[in-house]
Amino acid sequence: HKSRFSEAEKYLEKALDIQMQSQKKDSVYIALTYLSFGEVYLSWKTAENAHKNLSLALSIFEKNFGDTHYQVARCYDKIGLAFQLERKFQKSFENLNKALKIRLEHPDEIRAELAESYYNIGGLYSECGSPDQTLESFSQSLDIYLEVFGLDSTGVAACYQSIANIYSTFGDDEKAAEYFELSIKIRADCKEQS
């Protein structure tokens, strides 16, 4: 996996070099590359590098679009996840909630990203040991994912599995098994379709 990370980093660096030569420093294309860098670093749990790139992207997006654009929300969401990696939960909540607030202002345009916000907030509540809030957030995410994608979505499957984990925490094995089965069925169906 390390080689794939190095390869992604190498291609992003090439793209950024080309963009820096051909674009203004506050170009949206450069911001998108910084955002991609941030997402790669997040996937490799490298919070410091993720913060650096996501902050650069955020600054450019805000300059170009203002502070309520969906790309600004995307940056806040990813910055919140970076803080979660560092176990800075208050800062994580602040950023995840900033993303949610922006996404709630545009609910019809970015429904799937709204579901992602609720899911990420649920994950943070889970890590903080708040099962009731976790269940509420995962359920909100599930409702939106179902509305947008129906049952043919790995997002729906992830929500079902996460909700199953919470019911397991509550000691409700019957509900946990029900949600685990739904998750497994959807993942199998999605795998067959690909």
PDB file of C-alpha atoms in Angstrom:
ATOM      1  CA  HIS A   1       0.000   0.000   0.000  1.00  0.00           C
ATOM      2  CA  LYS A   2       2.901   2.331   0.687  1.00  0.00           C
ATOM      3  CA  SER A   3       3.905   2.246  -2.982  1.00  0.00           C
ATOM      4  CA  ARG A   4       0.386   3.320  -4.059  1.00  0.00           C
ATOM      5  CA  PHE A   5       0.598   6.235  -1.637  1.00  0.00           C
ATOM      6  CA  SER A   6       3.985   7.266  -3.029  1.00  0.00           C
ATOM      7  CA  GLU A   7       2.646   6.964  -6.558  1.00  0.00           C
ATOM      8  CA  ALA A   8      -0.424   9.095  -5.779  1.00  0.00           C
ATOM      9  CA  GLU A   9       1.780  11.661  -4.067  1.00  0.00           C
ATOM     10  CA  LYS A  10       4.157  11.720  -7.055  1.00  0.00           C
ATOM     11  CA  TYR A  11       1.339  12.339  -9.565  1.00  0.00           C
ATOM     12  CA  LEU A  12      -0.245  15.005  -7.390  1.00  0.00           C
ATOM     13  CA  GLU A  13       3.126  16.756  -7.085  1.00  0.00           C
ATOM     14  CA  LYS A  14       3.481  16.708 -10.894  1.00  0.00           C
ATOM     15  CA  ALA A  15      -0.035  18.088 -11.299  1.00  0.00           C
ATOM     16  CA  LEU A  16       0.644  20.815  -8.744  1.00  0.00           C
ATOM     17  CA  ASP A  17       3.933  21.773 -10.455  1.00  0.00           C
ATOM     18  CA  ILE A  18       2.178  22.103 -13.815  1.00  0.00           C
ATOM     19  CA  GLN A  19      -0.682  24.066 -12.274  1.00  0.00           C
ATOM     20  CA  MET A  20       1.686  26.419 -10.433  1.00  0.00           C
ATOM     21  CA  GLN A  21       3.338  27.243 -13.753  1.00  0.00           C
ATOM     22  CA  SER A  22       0.131  27.737 -15.713  1.00  0.00           C
ATOM     23  CA  GLN A  23      -2.425  28.995 -13.166  1.00  0.00           C
ATOM     24  CA  LYS A  24      -2.753  31.830 -10.687  1.00  0.00           C
ATOM     25  CA  LYS A  25      -1.799  30.844  -7.133  1.00  0.00           C
ATOM     26  CA  ASP A  26      -5.433  31.164  -6.062  1.00  0.00           C
ATOM     27  CA  SER A  27      -6.771  28.982  -8.882  1.00  0.00           C
ATOM     28  CA  VAL A  28      -9.566  26.568  -8.040  1.00  0.00           C
ATOM     29  CA  TYR A  29      -7.604  23.845  -9.859  1.00  0.00           C
ATOM     30  CA  ILE A  30      -4.715  24.306  -7.455  1.00  0.00           C
ATOM     31  CA  ALA A  31      -7.158  24.180  -4.534  1.00  0.00           C
ATOM     32  CA  LEU A  32      -8.571  20.907  -5.854  1.00  0.00           C
ATOM     33  CA  THR A  33      -5.067  19.449  -6.006  1.00  0.00           C
ATOM     34  CA  TYR A  34      -4.375  20.547  -2.424  1.00  0.00           C
ATOM     35  CA  LEU A  35      -7.688  18.957  -1.432  1.00  0.00           C
ATOM     36  CA  SER A  36      -6.669  15.712  -3.160  1.00  0.00           C
ATOM     37  CA  PHE A  37      -3.330  15.798  -1.334  1.00  0.00           C
ATOM     38  CA  GLY A  38      -5.197  16.271   1.939  1.00  0.00           C
ATOM     39  CA  GLU A  39      -7.472  13.320   1.219  1.00  0.00           C
ATOM     40  CA  VAL A  40      -4.500  11.099   0.334  1.00  0.00           C
ATOM     41  CA  TYR A  41      -2.729  12.060   3.563  1.00  0.00           C
ATOM     42  CA  LEU A  42      -5.932  11.398   5.520  1.00  0.00           C
ATOM     43  CA  SER A  43      -6.208   7.933   4.013  1.00  0.00           C
ATOM     44  CA  TRP A  44      -2.655   7.286   5.204  1.00  0.00           C
ATOM     45  CA  LYS A  45      -3.405   8.767   8.627  1.00  0.00           C
ATOM     46  CA  THR A  46      -0.838  11.552   8.211  1.00  0.00           C
ATOM     47  CA  ALA A  47      -2.765  14.338   9.917  1.00  0.00           C
ATOM     48  CA  GLU A  48      -0.071  17.028   9.840  1.00  0.00           C
ATOM     49  CA  ASN A  49       0.339  16.877   6.045  1.00  0.00           C
ATOM     50  CA  ALA A  50      -3.434  16.609   5.639  1.00  0.00           C
ATOM     51  CA  HIS A  51      -3.935  19.797   7.694  1.00  0.00           C
ATOM     52  CA  LYS A  52      -1.359  21.712   5.668  1.00  0.00           C
ATOM     53  CA  ASN A  53      -2.904  20.854   2.297  1.00  0.00           C
ATOM     54  CA  LEU A  54      -6.521  21.108   3.407  1.00  0.00           C
ATOM     55  CA  SER A  55      -5.888  24.535   4.923  1.00  0.00           C
ATOM     56  CA  LEU A  56      -4.341  25.735   1.655  1.00  0.00           C
ATOM     57  CA  ALA A  57      -7.342  24.401  -0.272  1.00  0.00           C
ATOM     58  CA  LEU A  58      -9.777  25.997   2.166  1.00  0.00           C
ATOM     59  CA  SER A  59      -8.103  29.384   1.864  1.00  0.00           C
ATOM     60  CA  ILE A  60      -8.276  29.329  -1.936  1.00  0.00           C
ATOM     61  CA  PHE A  61     -11.878  28.099  -2.046  1.00  0.00           C
ATOM     62  CA  GLU A  62     -12.988  30.789   0.404  1.00  0.00           C
ATOM     63  CA  LYS A  63     -11.211  33.455  -1.656  1.00  0.00           C
ATOM     64  CA  ASN A  64     -12.899  32.279  -4.855  1.00  0.00           C
ATOM     65  CA  PHE A  65     -16.353  31.277  -3.625  1.00  0.00           C
ATOM     66  CA  GLY A  66     -16.956  32.743  -0.172  1.00  0.00           C
ATOM     67  CA  ASP A  67     -17.484  30.734   2.981  1.00  0.00           C
ATOM     68  CA  THR A  68     -20.670  28.821   2.125  1.00  0.00           C
ATOM     69  CA  HIS A  69     -19.569  26.901  -0.982  1.00  0.00           C
ATOM     70  CA  TYR A  70     -19.729  23.102  -1.039  1.00  0.00           C
ATOM     71  CA  GLN A  71     -15.953  22.852  -1.564  1.00  0.00           C
ATOM     72  CA  VAL A  72     -15.441  24.913   1.597  1.00  0.00           C
ATOM     73  CA  ALA A  73     -17.683  22.423   3.411  1.00  0.00           C
ATOM     74  CA  ARG A  74     -15.646  19.555   1.974  1.00  0.00           C
ATOM     75  CA  CYS A  75     -12.445  21.109   3.356  1.00  0.00           C
ATOM     76  CA  TYR A  76     -13.974  21.615   6.808  1.00  0.00           C
ATOM     77  CA  ASP A  77     -15.190  18.013   6.784  1.00  0.00           C
ATOM     78  CA  LYS A  78     -11.725  16.658   5.959  1.00  0.00           C
ATOM     79  CA  ILE A  79     -10.029  19.015   8.447  1.00  0.00           C
ATOM     80  CA  GLY A  80     -12.425  17.670  11.085  1.00  0.00           C
ATOM     81  CA  LEU A  81     -11.330  14.127  10.234  1.00  0.00           C
ATOM     82  CA  ALA A  82      -7.669  15.165  10.508  1.00  0.00           C
ATOM     83  CA  PHE A  83      -8.315  16.566  13.994  1.00  0.00           C
ATOM     84  CA  GLN A  84     -10.079  13.309  14.865  1.00  0.00           C
ATOM     85  CA  LEU A  85      -6.936  11.388  13.865  1.00  0.00           C
ATOM     86  CA  GLU A  86      -5.004  13.574  16.291  1.00  0.00           C
ATOM     87  CA  ARG A  87      -7.653  12.924  18.955  1.00  0.00           C
ATOM     88  CA  LYS A  88      -8.433  16.646  19.149  1.00  0.00           C
ATOM     89  CA  PHE A  89     -12.120  15.982  19.417  1.00  0.00           C
ATOM     90  CA  GLN A  90     -13.349  19.512  20.172  1.00  0.00           C
ATOM     91  CA  LYS A  91     -11.618  20.897  17.071  1.00  0.00           C
ATOM     92  CA  SER A  92     -12.918  17.933  15.103  1.00  0.00           C
ATOM     93  CA  PHE A  93     -16.512  18.639  16.186  1.00  0.00           C
ATOM     94  CA  GLU A  94     -16.088  22.331  15.337  1.00  0.00           C
ATOM     95  CA  ASN A  95     -14.935  21.615  11.790  1.00  0.00           C
ATOM     96  CA  LEU A  96     -17.377  18.776  11.122  1.00  0.00           C
ATOM     97  CA  ASN A  97     -20.214  21.011  12.310  1.00  0.00           C
ATOM     98  CA  LYS A  98     -19.032  23.884  10.085  1.00  0.00           C
ATOM     99  CA  ALA A  99     -19.218  21.484   7.139  1.00  0.00           C
ATOM    100  CA  LEU A 100     -22.665  20.287   8.215  1.00  0.00           C
ATOM    101  CA  LYS A 101     -23.955  23.844   8.579  1.00  0.00           C
ATOM    102  CA  ILE A 102     -22.859  24.742   5.038  1.00  0.00           C
ATOM    103  CA  ARG A 103     -24.294  21.520   3.645  1.00  0.00           C
ATOM    104  CA  LEU A 104     -27.615  22.143   5.396  1.00  0.00           C
ATOM    105  CA  GLU A 105     -27.816  25.482   3.559  1.00  0.00           C
ATOM    106  CA  HIS A 106     -27.728  23.581   0.228  1.00  0.00           C
ATOM    107  CA  PRO A 107     -29.460  20.284   1.053  1.00  0.00           C
ATOM    108  CA  ASP A 108     -30.830  19.529  -2.403  1.00  0.00           C
ATOM    109  CA  GLU A 109     -27.598  20.160  -4.284  1.00  0.00           C
ATOM    110  CA  ILE A 110     -25.283  18.007  -2.186  1.00  0.00           C
ATOM    111  CA  ARG A 111     -27.455  15.361  -0.520  1.00  0.00           C
ATOM    112  CA  ALA A 112     -24.779  12.651  -0.480  1.00  0.00           C
ATOM    113  CA  GLU A 113     -22.286  15.020   1.138  1.00  0.00           C
ATOM    114  CA  LEU A 114     -24.896  15.903   3.759  1.00  0.00           C
ATOM    115  CA  ALA A 115     -25.164  12.191   4.532  1.00  0.00           C
ATOM    116  CA  GLU A 116     -21.355  12.054   4.750  1.00  0.00           C
ATOM    117  CA  SER A 117     -21.394  14.880   7.311  1.00  0.00           C
ATOM    118  CA  TYR A 118     -23.844  13.051   9.557  1.00  0.00           C
ATOM    119  CA  TYR A 119     -21.840   9.835   9.159  1.00  0.00           C
ATOM    120  CA  ASN A 120     -18.543  11.498  10.090  1.00  0.00           C
ATOM    121  CA  ILE A 121     -20.124  13.214  13.093  1.00  0.00           C
ATOM    122  CA  GLY A 122     -21.549   9.827  14.132  1.00  0.00           C
ATOM    123  CA  GLY A 123     -18.073   8.316  13.899  1.00  0.00           C
ATOM    124  CA  LEU A 124     -16.710  11.057  16.123  1.00  0.00           C
ATOM    125  CA  TYR A 125     -19.516  10.583  18.666  1.00  0.00           C
ATOM    126  CA  SER A 126     -18.712   6.877  18.639  1.00  0.00           C
ATOM    127  CA  GLU A 127     -15.048   7.528  19.317  1.00  0.00           C
ATOM    128  CA  CYS A 128     -16.028   9.849  22.170  1.00  0.00           C
ATOM    129  CA  GLY A 129     -18.235   7.163  23.730  1.00  0.00           C
ATOM    130  CA  SER A 130     -21.633   8.766  23.071  1.00  0.00           C
ATOM    131  CA  PRO A 131     -23.737   5.903  21.672  1.00  0.00           C
ATOM    132  CA  ASP A 132     -27.089   7.718  21.641  1.00  0.00           C
ATOM    133  CA  GLN A 133     -25.732  10.622  19.573  1.00  0.00           C
ATOM    134  CA  THR A 134     -23.830   8.124  17.427  1.00  0.00           C
ATOM    135  CA  LEU A 135     -27.012   6.234  16.609  1.00  0.00           C
ATOM    136  CA  GLU A 136     -28.887   9.454  15.857  1.00  0.00           C
ATOM    137  CA  SER A 137     -26.178  10.704  13.473  1.00  0.00           C
ATOM    138  CA  PHE A 138     -25.776   7.357  11.699  1.00  0.00           C
ATOM    139  CA  SER A 139     -29.565   7.111  11.326  1.00  0.00           C
ATOM    140  CA  GLN A 140     -29.729  10.593   9.778  1.00  0.00           C
ATOM    141  CA  SER A 141     -26.957   9.605   7.394  1.00  0.00           C
ATOM    142  CA  LEU A 142     -28.732   6.361   6.505  1.00  0.00           C
ATOM    143  CA  ASP A 143     -32.011   8.128   5.739  1.00  0.00           C
ATOM    144  CA  ILE A 144     -30.293  10.472   3.290  1.00  0.00           C
ATOM    145  CA  TYR A 145     -28.195   7.749   1.647  1.00  0.00           C
ATOM    146  CA  LEU A 146     -31.343   5.656   1.144  1.00  0.00           C
ATOM    147  CA  GLU A 147     -33.144   8.654  -0.352  1.00  0.00           C
ATOM    148  CA  VAL A 148     -30.271   9.431  -2.741  1.00  0.00           C
ATOM    149  CA  PHE A 149     -29.018   5.970  -3.720  1.00  0.00           C
ATOM    150  CA  GLY A 150     -31.603   3.439  -2.623  1.00  0.00           C
ATOM    151  CA  LEU A 151     -30.224   0.122  -1.438  1.00  0.00           C
ATOM    152  CA  ASP A 152     -27.450  -0.033  -4.053  1.00  0.00           C
ATOM    153  CA  SER A 153     -24.866   1.916  -2.100  1.00  0.00           C
ATOM    154  CA  THR A 154     -21.812   1.112  -0.055  1.00  0.00           C
ATOM    155  CA  GLY A 155     -22.713   4.213   1.989  1.00  0.00           C
ATOM    156  CA  VAL A 156     -25.982   2.551   2.986  1.00  0.00           C
ATOM    157  CA  ALA A 157     -24.114  -0.665   3.810  1.00  0.00           C
ATOM    158  CA  ALA A 158     -21.605   1.262   5.950  1.00  0.00           C
ATOM    159  CA  CYS A 159     -24.449   2.952   7.839  1.00  0.00           C
ATOM    160  CA  TYR A 160     -26.184  -0.370   8.480  1.00  0.00           C
ATOM    161  CA  GLN A 161     -22.940  -1.868   9.779  1.00  0.00           C
ATOM    162  CA  SER A 162     -22.232   1.135  12.005  1.00  0.00           C
ATOM    163  CA  ILE A 163     -25.777   1.061  13.387  1.00  0.00           C
ATOM    164  CA  ALA A 164     -25.370  -2.674  14.023  1.00  0.00           C
ATOM    165  CA  ASN A 165     -22.230  -1.924  16.030  1.00  0.00           C
ATOM    166  CA  ILE A 166     -24.134   0.570  18.165  1.00  0.00           C
ATOM    167  CA  TYR A 167     -26.978  -1.865  18.837  1.00  0.00           C
ATOM    168  CA  SER A 168     -24.342  -4.421  19.791  1.00  0.00           C
ATOM    169  CA  THR A 169     -22.938  -1.864  22.248  1.00  0.00           C
ATOM    170  CA  PHE A 170     -26.443  -1.464  23.688  1.00  0.00           C
ATOM    171  CA  GLY A 171     -26.638  -5.248  24.086  1.00  0.00           C
ATOM    172  CA  ASP A 172     -29.484  -5.539  21.585  1.00  0.00           C
ATOM    173  CA  ASP A 173     -28.155  -8.554  19.694  1.00  0.00           C
ATOM    174  CA  GLU A 174     -31.351  -9.042  17.698  1.00  0.00           C
ATOM    175  CA  LYS A 175     -31.270  -5.520  16.217  1.00  0.00           C
ATOM    176  CA  ALA A 176     -27.498  -5.751  15.729  1.00  0.00           C
ATOM    177  CA  ALA A 177     -27.886  -8.988  13.752  1.00  0.00           C
ATOM    178  CA  GLU A 178     -30.680  -7.456  11.655  1.00  0.00           C
ATOM    179  CA  TYR A 179     -28.518  -4.488  10.647  1.00  0.00           C
ATOM    180  CA  PHE A 180     -25.412  -6.624  10.084  1.00  0.00           C
ATOM    181  CA  GLU A 181     -27.414  -8.852   7.730  1.00  0.00           C
ATOM    182  CA  LEU A 182     -28.677  -5.831   5.787  1.00  0.00           C
ATOM    183  CA  SER A 183     -25.122  -4.545   5.455  1.00  0.00           C
ATOM    184  CA  ILE A 184     -23.790  -7.893   4.260  1.00  0.00           C
ATOM    185  CA  LYS A 185     -26.597  -8.290   1.704  1.00  0.00           C
ATOM    186  CA  ILE A 186     -26.021  -4.841   0.221  1.00  0.00           C
ATOM    187  CA  ARG A 187     -22.249  -5.343   0.027  1.00  0.00           C
ATOM    188  CA  ALA A 188     -22.786  -8.687  -1.723  1.00  0.00           C
ATOM    189  CA  ASP A 189     -25.277  -7.123  -4.160  1.00  0.00           C
ATOM    190  CA  CYS A 190     -22.915  -4.223  -4.901  1.00  0.00           C
ATOM    191  CA  LYS A 191     -20.045  -6.650  -5.467  1.00  0.00           C
ATOM    192  CA  GLU A 192     -22.132  -8.677  -7.924  1.00  0.00           C
ATOM    193  CA  GLN A 193     -23.004  -5.541  -9.891  1.00  0.00           C
ATOM    194  CA  SER A 194     -19.384  -4.479 -10.333  1.00  0.00           C
TER     195      SER A 194
END
